[in-house]
Amino acid sequence: MGKLNVVILRYLSRDDFRVLTAVEMGMKNHEIVPVSLLSSIASLKHGGCNKILRELVKHKLVVYERTKAVQGYRLNYGGYDYLALKTLCSREVILSVGNQMGVGKESDIYIVASPNEEQYALKLHRLGRTSFRNLKNKRDYHQHRRNMSWLYLSRLSAMKEFAYMKALYDRGFPVPKPVDYNRHAVVMELINGYPLCQVHELQDPSALYSEFMDLIVKLANHGLIHGDFNEFNLMLDDQDHITMIDFPQMVSTSHPNAEWYFDRDVKCIKDFFAKRFNYESELFPTFKDIRRSFSLDVEVSASGFSKDLEKNGDLLHPAGPEEEEEDEEEGDNESTDDEAEQEEESLDMEEYKHAILELEGLKVCESHVNTEDQEEQKSNKTKEVINEVVSTAGGVGEMGKEFEEELQEVEDECPELMCLSASNKEFKPFWDSDGLQHIAEHRRKRTDSENTVGSTGSCSTIPPEVVRQKVRRQLTKQQKAAQRRRLQKGEANLVTKSRRENQNAIKSSVESASFWG
């Protein structure tokens, strides 16, 4: 939450920003990011992630935290500022950072210059200050998520303000011209004016009062309510022209508490003019005077408006003015990265094996062919057994009749066996027992075995170029995985540090035990 110091920004290398980005990515689902995860995300070419982390901690860009369960690093506002400024500089939006113009309860404002020597205002959102930590209950940035980082809330706040500012500027509202934004930083036009809270004299308070009221009604007719329309968020120039700033808390006129917010904005202007300029007027707008002509809240998705408003009427809105709401906590059903990686690796290995088989010209036989061969072998064996039994019967007529009856029973019970044997004879009419024996003896070799089963080969249907490309891709992935393991092994100083700490603890305990006897 300290001041912005951009001196070190010019001395940071590409690897430093790569590690900072890795910490930011790890904080999407980790409050404290472990070093092993940071090393894998950063994937530095020559390793040394822990050394860079120590330098970033020394410059107060990241914070090292160690608990009983885990030890790791988290990003603070200093590192987040550097990431945003680096991106804006790479886009050639800003070139230099000047003095600080003001400090608000949710942001800091600085003067910046572009490469064309144009001055802009840089607003850095810093939600989560000590005095304003009730913001999570008042804003609907995080909706139903349980745990939320202040950095992420600041990013959402900046994104909403830029969207409001751009939509209002395109429709002719008195707002600064938006230039660009990144993360929690918003670059806008620099206004030559003063906050209304610093103005003590006006030439025509009644005209300015009516102009303020007309602006509130104009916003409401477009479907928006400022929500914080007071003297701190309004600026006046030398000609008493109004400029409206600070939009993250805007709500829709469809909000359940829209009338209360509208009346509060009107009351703030009435009380300020009565207190500062001794001007009171009985003319002021009410919520019933609104004639909605545009749906600007639909375009910018203002607080209190949902896409299913016409169908269901369910609203995601912040807490009301004097009531407390209990939001139901919904668990985030997110699949872990490890499971996804295992599935991808298994699919890649299957593709790799299939590609190798296709390259060698092999083709796996289908399962139903194997089952038919097994049934054919079984039928031939049963037939041979029956024939042997019949031949051993000789000239005994009674035994022959019994065997013939048994043979007939077998044919009646299992007609499929006889059908298979008949079909085999039709397809192979020239194969008899003598011919099979002759062929087997002729082709018998010393390396052959009785249990070998031949496999039919076929040409590959996949072009060789595609097969080579798949194999090359798989080998490249394996090489990258091996390199990643080598880089992680290079962070061995963490193990050495833990061992040194354990040795010192053991040594101190032994010395204390010997001292006390």
Short mmCIF file of C-alpha atoms in Angstrom, two decimals:
data_model
loop_
_atom_site.label_atom_id
_atom_site.label_comp_id
_atom_site.label_asym_id
_atom_site.label_seq_id
_atom_site.Cartn_x
_atom_site.Cartn_y
_atom_site.Cartn_z
CA MET A 1 0.00 0.00 0.00
CA GLY A 2 3.08 2.29 -0.07
CA LYS A 3 3.94 4.95 -2.58
CA LEU A 4 4.80 4.08 -6.15
CA ASN A 5 8.55 3.92 -6.74
CA VAL A 6 9.40 3.30 -10.38
CA VAL A 7 13.17 3.65 -10.11
CA ILE A 8 13.79 -0.10 -10.06
CA LEU A 9 11.50 -0.69 -13.06
CA ARG A 10 14.20 0.15 -15.59
CA TYR A 11 16.64 -2.34 -14.05
CA LEU A 12 14.36 -5.38 -14.02
CA SER A 13 15.14 -8.02 -16.63
CA ARG A 14 12.88 -10.20 -18.70
CA ASP A 15 13.28 -13.11 -16.27
CA ASP A 16 12.22 -10.87 -13.38
CA PHE A 17 8.94 -9.99 -15.08
CA ARG A 18 8.50 -13.64 -16.03
CA VAL A 19 8.71 -14.65 -12.37
CA LEU A 20 6.35 -11.82 -11.37
CA THR A 21 3.85 -13.03 -13.96
CA ALA A 22 4.24 -16.58 -12.64
CA VAL A 23 3.38 -15.39 -9.12
CA GLU A 24 0.31 -13.58 -10.52
CA MET A 25 -0.85 -16.70 -12.38
CA GLY A 26 -0.27 -18.90 -9.34
CA MET A 27 -2.39 -16.60 -7.18
CA LYS A 28 -5.47 -17.43 -9.29
CA ASN A 29 -6.00 -20.54 -7.17
CA HIS A 30 -3.35 -20.19 -4.44
CA GLU A 31 -3.22 -17.63 -1.67
CA ILE A 32 0.45 -18.50 -1.09
CA VAL A 33 2.18 -19.88 -4.18
CA PRO A 34 4.82 -22.58 -3.47
CA VAL A 35 8.24 -22.34 -5.10
CA SER A 36 7.84 -25.59 -7.05
CA LEU A 37 4.75 -24.24 -8.78
CA LEU A 38 6.45 -20.92 -9.50
CA SER A 39 9.42 -22.72 -11.10
CA SER A 40 7.18 -24.79 -13.33
CA ILE A 41 5.07 -21.79 -14.42
CA ALA A 42 8.05 -19.47 -15.04
CA SER A 43 10.06 -22.15 -16.95
CA LEU A 44 13.22 -20.09 -16.98
CA LYS A 45 15.70 -21.22 -19.60
CA HIS A 46 18.62 -21.51 -17.19
CA GLY A 47 16.72 -21.94 -13.91
CA GLY A 48 17.50 -19.82 -10.87
CA CYS A 49 13.92 -18.93 -9.98
CA ASN A 50 14.67 -18.86 -6.25
CA LYS A 51 17.49 -16.36 -6.71
CA ILE A 52 15.20 -14.00 -8.62
CA LEU A 53 12.53 -14.39 -5.94
CA ARG A 54 15.00 -13.30 -3.27
CA GLU A 55 15.82 -10.17 -5.29
CA LEU A 56 12.12 -9.38 -5.75
CA VAL A 57 11.54 -9.78 -2.01
CA LYS A 58 14.42 -7.39 -1.34
CA HIS A 59 12.82 -4.78 -3.63
CA LYS A 60 9.41 -5.35 -1.93
CA LEU A 61 7.69 -6.55 -5.10
CA VAL A 62 6.66 -9.92 -3.66
CA VAL A 63 6.17 -11.10 -0.08
CA TYR A 64 7.55 -14.32 1.38
CA GLU A 65 5.22 -16.02 3.84
CA ARG A 66 5.81 -19.16 5.84
CA THR A 67 3.15 -20.98 7.83
CA LYS A 68 2.91 -24.36 9.48
CA ALA A 69 1.26 -25.88 6.42
CA VAL A 70 2.96 -24.19 3.47
CA GLN A 71 5.66 -21.71 2.59
CA GLY A 72 5.72 -19.61 -0.55
CA TYR A 73 5.29 -16.18 -2.08
CA ARG A 74 2.44 -13.81 -2.84
CA LEU A 75 2.21 -10.68 -4.95
CA ASN A 76 1.72 -7.27 -3.33
CA TYR A 77 0.63 -3.95 -4.81
CA GLY A 78 4.22 -2.98 -5.65
CA GLY A 79 4.72 -5.95 -7.96
CA TYR A 80 1.21 -5.53 -9.38
CA ASP A 81 2.00 -1.88 -10.19
CA TYR A 82 5.16 -2.91 -12.02
CA LEU A 83 3.30 -5.50 -14.12
CA ALA A 84 0.65 -2.94 -15.11
CA LEU A 85 3.22 -0.24 -15.91
CA LYS A 86 5.32 -2.65 -17.95
CA THR A 87 2.31 -3.59 -20.08
CA LEU A 88 1.26 0.05 -20.58
CA CYS A 89 4.83 0.96 -21.57
CA SER A 90 4.97 -1.91 -24.07
CA ARG A 91 1.72 -0.58 -25.61
CA GLU A 92 3.38 2.88 -25.87
CA VAL A 93 0.60 4.45 -23.80
CA ILE A 94 2.86 5.96 -21.13
CA LEU A 95 6.56 6.71 -21.06
CA SER A 96 7.22 8.29 -17.66
CA VAL A 97 5.57 8.64 -14.26
CA GLY A 98 5.47 11.94 -12.40
CA ASN A 99 4.20 13.23 -9.08
CA GLN A 100 1.28 11.97 -7.07
CA MET A 101 -1.80 14.19 -7.44
CA GLY A 102 -4.11 12.71 -4.84
CA VAL A 103 -4.94 9.82 -2.56
CA GLY A 104 -8.43 8.42 -2.21
CA LYS A 105 -9.99 5.78 -0.04
CA GLU A 106 -9.75 3.26 -2.89
CA SER A 107 -7.07 4.58 -5.28
CA ASP A 108 -3.96 6.67 -5.86
CA ILE A 109 -3.64 9.14 -8.76
CA TYR A 110 -0.39 10.08 -10.53
CA ILE A 111 0.61 12.28 -13.46
CA VAL A 112 2.07 10.32 -16.39
CA ALA A 113 3.34 11.30 -19.83
CA SER A 114 2.96 9.53 -23.17
CA PRO A 115 5.65 9.15 -25.86
CA ASN A 116 3.99 12.12 -27.63
CA GLU A 117 4.59 14.27 -24.51
CA GLU A 118 0.91 14.33 -23.62
CA GLN A 119 0.01 14.34 -19.94
CA TYR A 120 -2.50 11.84 -18.60
CA ALA A 121 -3.82 10.86 -15.21
CA LEU A 122 -2.96 7.36 -13.95
CA LYS A 123 -5.38 5.93 -11.40
CA LEU A 124 -4.16 2.88 -9.45
CA HIS A 125 -6.97 1.10 -7.62
CA ARG A 126 -5.91 -0.08 -4.16
CA LEU A 127 -8.87 -1.79 -2.57
CA GLY A 128 -8.39 -3.27 0.87
CA ARG A 129 -7.04 -0.36 2.86
CA THR A 130 -7.31 -0.72 6.63
CA SER A 131 -10.20 1.70 7.04
CA PHE A 132 -12.28 0.41 4.13
CA ARG A 133 -12.29 -3.35 4.48
CA ASN A 134 -16.10 -3.60 4.56
CA LEU A 135 -16.05 -3.15 0.79
CA LYS A 136 -16.47 -6.87 0.07
CA ASN A 137 -19.94 -6.75 1.62
CA LYS A 138 -20.96 -3.54 -0.19
CA ARG A 139 -19.86 -4.34 -3.75
CA ASP A 140 -20.89 -7.26 -5.93
CA TYR A 141 -17.54 -7.69 -7.71
CA HIS A 142 -16.94 -11.21 -6.37
CA GLN A 143 -20.64 -12.27 -6.33
CA HIS A 144 -20.76 -15.66 -4.55
CA ARG A 145 -17.06 -16.57 -4.44
CA ARG A 146 -15.84 -17.36 -0.95
CA ASN A 147 -12.21 -16.27 -0.99
CA MET A 148 -11.15 -13.22 -2.95
CA SER A 149 -7.84 -11.41 -3.29
CA TRP A 150 -7.73 -7.66 -2.91
CA LEU A 151 -5.61 -7.50 -6.07
CA TYR A 152 -8.34 -9.23 -8.05
CA LEU A 153 -11.01 -6.94 -6.60
CA SER A 154 -8.90 -3.92 -7.59
CA ARG A 155 -8.62 -5.31 -11.10
CA LEU A 156 -12.40 -5.74 -11.36
CA SER A 157 -12.94 -2.22 -10.03
CA ALA A 158 -10.61 -0.74 -12.66
CA MET A 159 -12.26 -2.75 -15.42
CA LYS A 160 -15.72 -1.54 -14.40
CA GLU A 161 -14.62 2.08 -14.14
CA PHE A 162 -13.06 2.00 -17.61
CA ALA A 163 -16.25 0.46 -19.07
CA TYR A 164 -18.45 3.11 -17.40
CA MET A 165 -16.16 5.94 -18.44
CA LYS A 166 -16.01 4.84 -22.07
CA ALA A 167 -19.80 4.34 -22.33
CA LEU A 168 -20.55 7.71 -20.70
CA TYR A 169 -17.93 9.57 -22.74
CA ASP A 170 -19.33 8.21 -26.01
CA ARG A 171 -22.78 9.56 -25.04
CA GLY A 172 -21.63 13.07 -24.23
CA PHE A 173 -21.51 12.94 -20.43
CA PRO A 174 -18.97 15.24 -18.67
CA VAL A 175 -16.39 12.58 -17.80
CA PRO A 176 -12.64 12.34 -18.53
CA LYS A 177 -11.64 10.77 -21.83
CA PRO A 178 -10.57 7.14 -21.27
CA VAL A 179 -7.23 6.16 -22.83
CA ASP A 180 -6.37 2.62 -21.75
CA TYR A 181 -6.31 0.28 -18.76
CA ASN A 182 -4.42 -2.78 -17.61
CA ARG A 183 -4.96 -4.83 -14.47
CA HIS A 184 -5.78 -2.27 -11.73
CA ALA A 185 -4.44 0.80 -13.57
CA VAL A 186 -6.63 3.19 -15.59
CA VAL A 187 -5.15 5.90 -17.83
CA MET A 188 -7.47 8.83 -18.53
CA GLU A 189 -7.44 12.45 -19.60
CA LEU A 190 -5.91 14.96 -17.19
CA ILE A 191 -8.58 17.44 -16.06
CA ASN A 192 -7.53 21.04 -15.40
CA GLY A 193 -9.86 21.69 -12.49
CA TYR A 194 -10.40 21.48 -8.78
CA PRO A 195 -12.49 19.17 -6.63
CA LEU A 196 -15.78 20.67 -5.56
CA CYS A 197 -14.82 20.21 -1.92
CA GLN A 198 -12.04 22.82 -2.39
CA VAL A 199 -14.34 25.45 -3.94
CA HIS A 200 -15.66 28.06 -1.47
CA GLU A 201 -17.16 30.70 -3.77
CA LEU A 202 -19.41 30.48 -6.83
CA GLN A 203 -20.67 33.17 -9.17
CA ASP A 204 -24.09 31.54 -9.64
CA PRO A 205 -24.85 28.74 -7.13
CA SER A 206 -28.42 28.29 -8.37
CA ALA A 207 -27.32 27.56 -11.96
CA LEU A 208 -24.72 25.07 -10.78
CA TYR A 209 -27.25 23.46 -8.44
CA SER A 210 -29.73 22.95 -11.28
CA GLU A 211 -26.94 21.60 -13.49
CA PHE A 212 -26.06 19.00 -10.87
CA MET A 213 -29.70 17.92 -10.54
CA ASP A 214 -30.09 17.70 -14.31
CA LEU A 215 -26.99 15.49 -14.47
CA ILE A 216 -28.44 13.11 -11.85
CA VAL A 217 -31.72 12.87 -13.80
CA LYS A 218 -29.89 12.39 -17.11
CA LEU A 219 -27.92 9.50 -15.64
CA ALA A 220 -31.11 7.91 -14.33
CA ASN A 221 -32.81 8.27 -17.70
CA HIS A 222 -29.94 6.26 -19.17
CA GLY A 223 -30.49 3.55 -16.55
CA LEU A 224 -27.62 4.41 -14.17
CA ILE A 225 -27.28 5.86 -10.66
CA HIS A 226 -23.89 7.18 -9.59
CA GLY A 227 -24.18 5.96 -6.00
CA ASP A 228 -21.50 8.35 -4.65
CA PHE A 229 -22.46 11.72 -6.14
CA ASN A 230 -20.80 14.09 -3.66
CA GLU A 231 -18.35 16.97 -3.59
CA PHE A 232 -15.31 14.65 -3.59
CA ASN A 233 -16.21 13.03 -6.94
CA LEU A 234 -17.10 16.23 -8.81
CA MET A 235 -14.63 18.70 -10.33
CA LEU A 236 -14.99 22.29 -11.56
CA ASP A 237 -12.79 24.17 -13.98
CA ASP A 238 -12.30 27.94 -14.28
CA GLN A 239 -15.58 28.32 -16.19
CA ASP A 240 -17.51 26.29 -13.57
CA HIS A 241 -17.95 23.32 -15.92
CA ILE A 242 -18.66 20.01 -14.21
CA THR A 243 -16.58 16.87 -14.62
CA MET A 244 -17.76 13.65 -12.98
CA ILE A 245 -15.23 11.04 -11.75
CA ASP A 246 -15.14 7.78 -9.79
CA PHE A 247 -17.64 5.26 -11.19
CA PRO A 248 -16.97 1.77 -9.73
CA GLN A 249 -19.98 1.94 -7.38
CA MET A 250 -22.58 2.75 -10.07
CA VAL A 251 -25.85 0.80 -9.85
CA SER A 252 -28.73 0.20 -12.23
CA THR A 253 -32.17 1.77 -11.94
CA SER A 254 -33.47 -1.83 -11.85
CA HIS A 255 -31.70 -2.34 -8.51
CA PRO A 256 -34.05 -3.14 -5.59
CA ASN A 257 -32.56 -0.21 -3.64
CA ALA A 258 -32.29 2.13 -6.64
CA GLU A 259 -34.67 4.72 -5.16
CA TRP A 260 -32.64 4.91 -1.94
CA TYR A 261 -29.39 5.44 -3.86
CA PHE A 262 -31.04 8.10 -6.04
CA ASP A 263 -32.39 10.01 -3.05
CA ARG A 264 -29.00 9.81 -1.34
CA ASP A 265 -27.24 11.42 -4.31
CA VAL A 266 -29.82 14.23 -4.37
CA LYS A 267 -29.50 14.73 -0.62
CA CYS A 268 -25.70 14.97 -0.80
CA ILE A 269 -25.89 17.90 -3.26
CA LYS A 270 -28.65 19.65 -1.27
CA ASP A 271 -26.75 19.40 2.01
CA PHE A 272 -23.46 20.55 0.47
CA PHE A 273 -24.96 23.66 -1.14
CA ALA A 274 -26.83 24.52 2.04
CA LYS A 275 -23.70 24.12 4.17
CA ARG A 276 -21.06 25.65 1.86
CA PHE A 277 -22.93 28.31 -0.14
CA ASN A 278 -26.00 28.89 2.05
CA TYR A 279 -28.22 27.99 -0.87
CA GLU A 280 -31.42 26.00 -0.35
CA SER A 281 -34.00 25.13 -2.97
CA GLU A 282 -37.35 23.41 -2.79
CA LEU A 283 -36.91 22.07 -6.33
CA PHE A 284 -35.23 18.71 -6.48
CA PRO A 285 -35.91 15.57 -8.55
CA THR A 286 -37.44 12.36 -7.22
CA PHE A 287 -37.19 8.78 -8.38
CA LYS A 288 -40.70 8.98 -9.83
CA ASP A 289 -39.60 11.72 -12.23
CA ILE A 290 -37.34 9.33 -14.14
CA ARG A 291 -38.36 8.59 -17.73
CA ARG A 292 -36.02 5.84 -18.84
CA SER A 293 -35.07 6.29 -22.49
CA PHE A 294 -31.82 4.29 -22.77
CA SER A 295 -30.49 1.04 -21.31
CA LEU A 296 -26.91 1.94 -20.60
CA ASP A 297 -26.88 -0.38 -17.59
CA VAL A 298 -27.42 -3.32 -19.93
CA GLU A 299 -24.38 -2.34 -21.99
CA VAL A 300 -22.01 -1.92 -19.07
CA SER A 301 -23.64 -4.62 -16.85
CA ALA A 302 -24.19 -2.26 -13.94
CA SER A 303 -24.63 -3.56 -10.41
CA GLY A 304 -28.14 -4.80 -9.81
CA PHE A 305 -28.82 -5.75 -13.43
CA SER A 306 -28.68 -9.35 -14.68
CA LYS A 307 -29.23 -10.82 -18.12
CA ASP A 308 -32.11 -12.97 -16.86
CA LEU A 309 -33.94 -9.99 -15.35
CA GLU A 310 -36.91 -10.27 -17.69
CA LYS A 311 -37.19 -14.06 -17.32
CA ASN A 312 -36.50 -14.84 -13.69
CA GLY A 313 -36.19 -11.49 -11.91
CA ASP A 314 -33.20 -12.77 -9.87
CA LEU A 315 -30.76 -9.99 -9.07
CA LEU A 316 -27.17 -10.08 -7.94
CA HIS A 317 -26.96 -6.95 -5.84
CA PRO A 318 -24.90 -5.67 -2.92
CA ALA A 319 -26.27 -5.17 0.58
CA GLY A 320 -28.99 -2.56 1.13
CA PRO A 321 -28.62 0.68 3.06
CA GLU A 322 -29.59 -0.59 6.52
CA GLU A 323 -30.00 -4.32 6.14
CA GLU A 324 -27.58 -7.21 6.23
CA GLU A 325 -27.86 -10.02 3.76
CA GLU A 326 -26.48 -13.49 4.13
CA ASP A 327 -25.08 -14.79 0.87
CA GLU A 328 -24.98 -18.51 0.30
CA GLU A 329 -21.52 -19.84 -0.25
CA GLU A 330 -21.14 -21.98 -3.29
CA GLY A 331 -18.15 -24.28 -3.63
CA ASP A 332 -16.03 -23.93 -6.69
CA ASN A 333 -16.14 -27.21 -8.57
CA GLU A 334 -12.90 -26.90 -10.43
CA SER A 335 -10.93 -29.83 -11.72
CA THR A 336 -7.30 -29.94 -10.63
CA ASP A 337 -4.47 -29.42 -13.05
CA ASP A 338 -2.87 -32.74 -12.17
CA GLU A 339 -5.83 -34.76 -13.42
CA ALA A 340 -5.91 -32.83 -16.67
CA GLU A 341 -2.18 -33.38 -17.19
CA GLN A 342 -2.51 -37.11 -16.52
CA GLU A 343 -5.32 -37.41 -19.06
CA GLU A 344 -3.33 -35.51 -21.66
CA GLU A 345 -0.25 -37.65 -21.07
CA SER A 346 -2.25 -40.88 -21.39
CA LEU A 347 -3.83 -39.66 -24.65
CA ASP A 348 -0.44 -38.63 -26.00
CA MET A 349 1.08 -42.02 -25.17
CA GLU A 350 -1.78 -43.80 -26.93
CA GLU A 351 -1.28 -41.64 -30.01
CA TYR A 352 2.44 -42.28 -29.84
CA LYS A 353 1.99 -46.08 -29.73
CA HIS A 354 -0.56 -45.98 -32.53
CA ALA A 355 1.77 -43.90 -34.67
CA ILE A 356 4.62 -46.36 -34.15
CA LEU A 357 2.39 -49.27 -35.17
CA GLU A 358 1.27 -47.40 -38.27
CA LEU A 359 4.88 -46.59 -39.13
CA GLU A 360 5.87 -50.25 -39.02
CA GLY A 361 2.88 -51.23 -41.15
CA LEU A 362 1.23 -53.36 -38.51
CA LYS A 363 -2.49 -53.56 -37.96
CA VAL A 364 -4.18 -55.08 -34.96
CA CYS A 365 -6.80 -57.67 -35.77
CA GLU A 366 -10.31 -57.08 -34.56
CA SER A 367 -11.72 -58.93 -31.62
CA HIS A 368 -14.54 -60.69 -33.44
CA VAL A 369 -12.06 -62.37 -35.81
CA ASN A 370 -10.24 -63.91 -32.82
CA THR A 371 -13.49 -65.24 -31.38
CA GLU A 372 -14.43 -66.90 -34.70
CA ASP A 373 -11.01 -68.61 -34.90
CA GLN A 374 -11.43 -69.95 -31.36
CA GLU A 375 -14.87 -71.36 -32.17
CA GLU A 376 -13.53 -72.97 -35.34
CA GLN A 377 -10.68 -74.66 -33.41
CA LYS A 378 -13.13 -75.97 -30.82
CA SER A 379 -15.42 -77.45 -33.48
CA ASN A 380 -12.52 -79.19 -35.25
CA LYS A 381 -11.32 -80.70 -31.96
CA THR A 382 -14.77 -82.08 -31.12
CA LYS A 383 -15.10 -83.59 -34.56
CA GLU A 384 -11.69 -85.28 -34.34
CA VAL A 385 -12.54 -86.80 -30.96
CA ILE A 386 -15.81 -88.17 -32.28
CA ASN A 387 -14.10 -89.69 -35.33
CA GLU A 388 -11.46 -91.39 -33.18
CA VAL A 389 -14.12 -92.91 -30.96
CA VAL A 390 -16.05 -94.21 -33.99
CA SER A 391 -12.91 -95.71 -35.57
CA THR A 392 -11.95 -97.58 -32.39
CA ALA A 393 -15.36 -99.21 -32.32
CA GLY A 394 -14.32 -101.51 -35.25
CA GLY A 395 -16.86 -104.01 -36.49
CA VAL A 396 -18.94 -104.07 -33.34
CA GLY A 397 -22.33 -103.03 -34.69
CA GLU A 398 -23.96 -102.29 -31.37
CA MET A 399 -21.18 -100.00 -30.23
CA GLY A 400 -21.20 -98.31 -33.66
CA LYS A 401 -24.91 -97.68 -33.41
CA GLU A 402 -24.52 -96.20 -29.96
CA PHE A 403 -21.81 -93.88 -31.17
CA GLU A 404 -23.88 -92.90 -34.19
CA GLU A 405 -26.77 -92.07 -31.87
CA GLU A 406 -24.45 -90.00 -29.69
CA LEU A 407 -23.13 -88.28 -32.80
CA GLN A 408 -26.68 -87.48 -33.88
CA GLU A 409 -27.44 -86.11 -30.40
CA VAL A 410 -24.36 -83.89 -30.60
CA GLU A 411 -25.45 -82.60 -33.98
CA ASP A 412 -28.96 -81.90 -32.65
CA GLU A 413 -27.68 -80.12 -29.55
CA CYS A 414 -24.90 -78.16 -31.26
CA PRO A 415 -25.80 -77.59 -34.91
CA GLU A 416 -23.40 -74.62 -35.06
CA LEU A 417 -20.38 -76.94 -34.87
CA MET A 418 -21.45 -78.85 -37.93
CA CYS A 419 -22.30 -75.67 -39.79
CA LEU A 420 -18.80 -74.31 -39.09
CA SER A 421 -17.16 -77.50 -40.28
CA ALA A 422 -19.26 -77.51 -43.44
CA SER A 423 -18.44 -73.92 -44.17
CA ASN A 424 -14.73 -74.65 -43.65
CA LYS A 425 -14.90 -77.44 -46.20
CA GLU A 426 -16.63 -75.17 -48.71
CA PHE A 427 -14.00 -72.44 -48.42
CA LYS A 428 -11.06 -74.89 -48.35
CA PRO A 429 -12.11 -77.90 -50.49
CA PHE A 430 -8.56 -78.89 -51.44
CA TRP A 431 -7.28 -79.02 -47.81
CA ASP A 432 -7.40 -82.53 -46.42
CA SER A 433 -5.47 -84.03 -43.53
CA ASP A 434 -2.67 -85.34 -45.77
CA GLY A 435 -2.24 -82.01 -47.50
CA LEU A 436 -2.13 -80.10 -44.23
CA GLN A 437 0.46 -82.48 -42.82
CA HIS A 438 2.55 -82.21 -45.98
CA ILE A 439 2.46 -78.43 -45.95
CA ALA A 440 3.33 -78.31 -42.27
CA GLU A 441 6.34 -80.61 -42.71
CA HIS A 442 7.50 -78.71 -45.77
CA ARG A 443 7.40 -75.28 -44.07
CA ARG A 444 8.65 -76.51 -40.72
CA LYS A 445 11.77 -74.69 -39.61
CA ARG A 446 13.99 -74.84 -36.60
CA THR A 447 12.89 -71.41 -35.36
CA ASP A 448 9.17 -72.19 -35.64
CA SER A 449 7.11 -73.32 -32.68
CA GLU A 450 3.75 -74.97 -32.37
CA ASN A 451 2.29 -72.11 -30.33
CA THR A 452 3.12 -69.30 -32.81
CA VAL A 453 0.18 -67.44 -34.29
CA GLY A 454 0.60 -65.60 -37.56
CA SER A 455 -0.56 -61.99 -37.96
CA THR A 456 -1.79 -60.50 -41.19
CA GLY A 457 -0.16 -57.28 -42.29
CA SER A 458 -1.65 -54.39 -44.23
CA CYS A 459 -0.48 -51.08 -45.56
CA SER A 460 -0.89 -47.97 -43.39
CA THR A 461 -3.80 -45.67 -44.21
CA ILE A 462 -2.12 -42.64 -42.58
CA PRO A 463 0.39 -40.74 -44.72
CA PRO A 464 4.00 -41.13 -43.55
CA GLU A 465 4.35 -37.35 -43.16
CA VAL A 466 1.53 -37.26 -40.58
CA VAL A 467 3.06 -40.17 -38.68
CA ARG A 468 6.47 -38.50 -38.59
CA GLN A 469 4.89 -35.27 -37.39
CA LYS A 470 3.08 -37.07 -34.53
CA VAL A 471 6.23 -38.89 -33.47
CA ARG A 472 8.29 -35.69 -33.64
CA ARG A 473 5.68 -33.84 -31.52
CA GLN A 474 5.68 -36.57 -28.89
CA LEU A 475 9.47 -36.64 -28.69
CA THR A 476 9.57 -32.85 -28.34
CA LYS A 477 7.08 -33.00 -25.48
CA GLN A 478 9.15 -35.64 -23.70
CA GLN A 479 12.29 -33.52 -24.08
CA LYS A 480 10.52 -30.47 -22.63
CA ALA A 481 9.31 -32.53 -19.66
CA ALA A 482 12.84 -33.77 -19.02
CA GLN A 483 14.20 -30.22 -19.22
CA ARG A 484 11.54 -29.04 -16.76
CA ARG A 485 12.60 -31.72 -14.30
CA ARG A 486 16.23 -30.66 -14.63
CA LEU A 487 15.33 -27.03 -13.95
CA GLN A 488 13.35 -27.99 -10.85
CA LYS A 489 16.31 -29.99 -9.61
CA GLY A 490 18.40 -26.85 -9.90
CA GLU A 491 16.49 -25.31 -6.98
CA ALA A 492 18.43 -27.50 -4.53
CA ASN A 493 19.39 -24.56 -2.33
CA LEU A 494 15.96 -24.74 -0.69
CA VAL A 495 16.73 -28.26 0.52
CA THR A 496 20.13 -27.12 1.73
CA LYS A 497 18.53 -24.24 3.61
CA SER A 498 16.03 -26.50 5.37
CA ARG A 499 18.79 -28.96 6.32
CA ARG A 500 20.92 -26.15 7.70
CA GLU A 501 18.01 -24.90 9.80
CA ASN A 502 17.38 -28.40 11.17
CA GLN A 503 21.05 -28.84 12.04
CA ASN A 504 21.12 -25.50 13.87
CA ALA A 505 17.98 -26.42 15.80
CA ILE A 506 19.45 -29.77 16.84
CA LYS A 507 22.76 -28.16 17.80
CA SER A 508 21.09 -25.50 19.93
CA SER A 509 18.89 -28.06 21.69
CA VAL A 510 21.90 -30.30 22.47
CA GLU A 511 23.89 -27.36 23.81
CA SER A 512 21.04 -26.25 26.03
CA ALA A 513 20.56 -29.80 27.35
CA SER A 514 24.27 -30.09 28.19
CA PHE A 515 24.25 -26.67 29.85
CA TRP A 516 21.42 -27.57 32.23
CA GLY A 517 22.92 -30.95 32.94
#
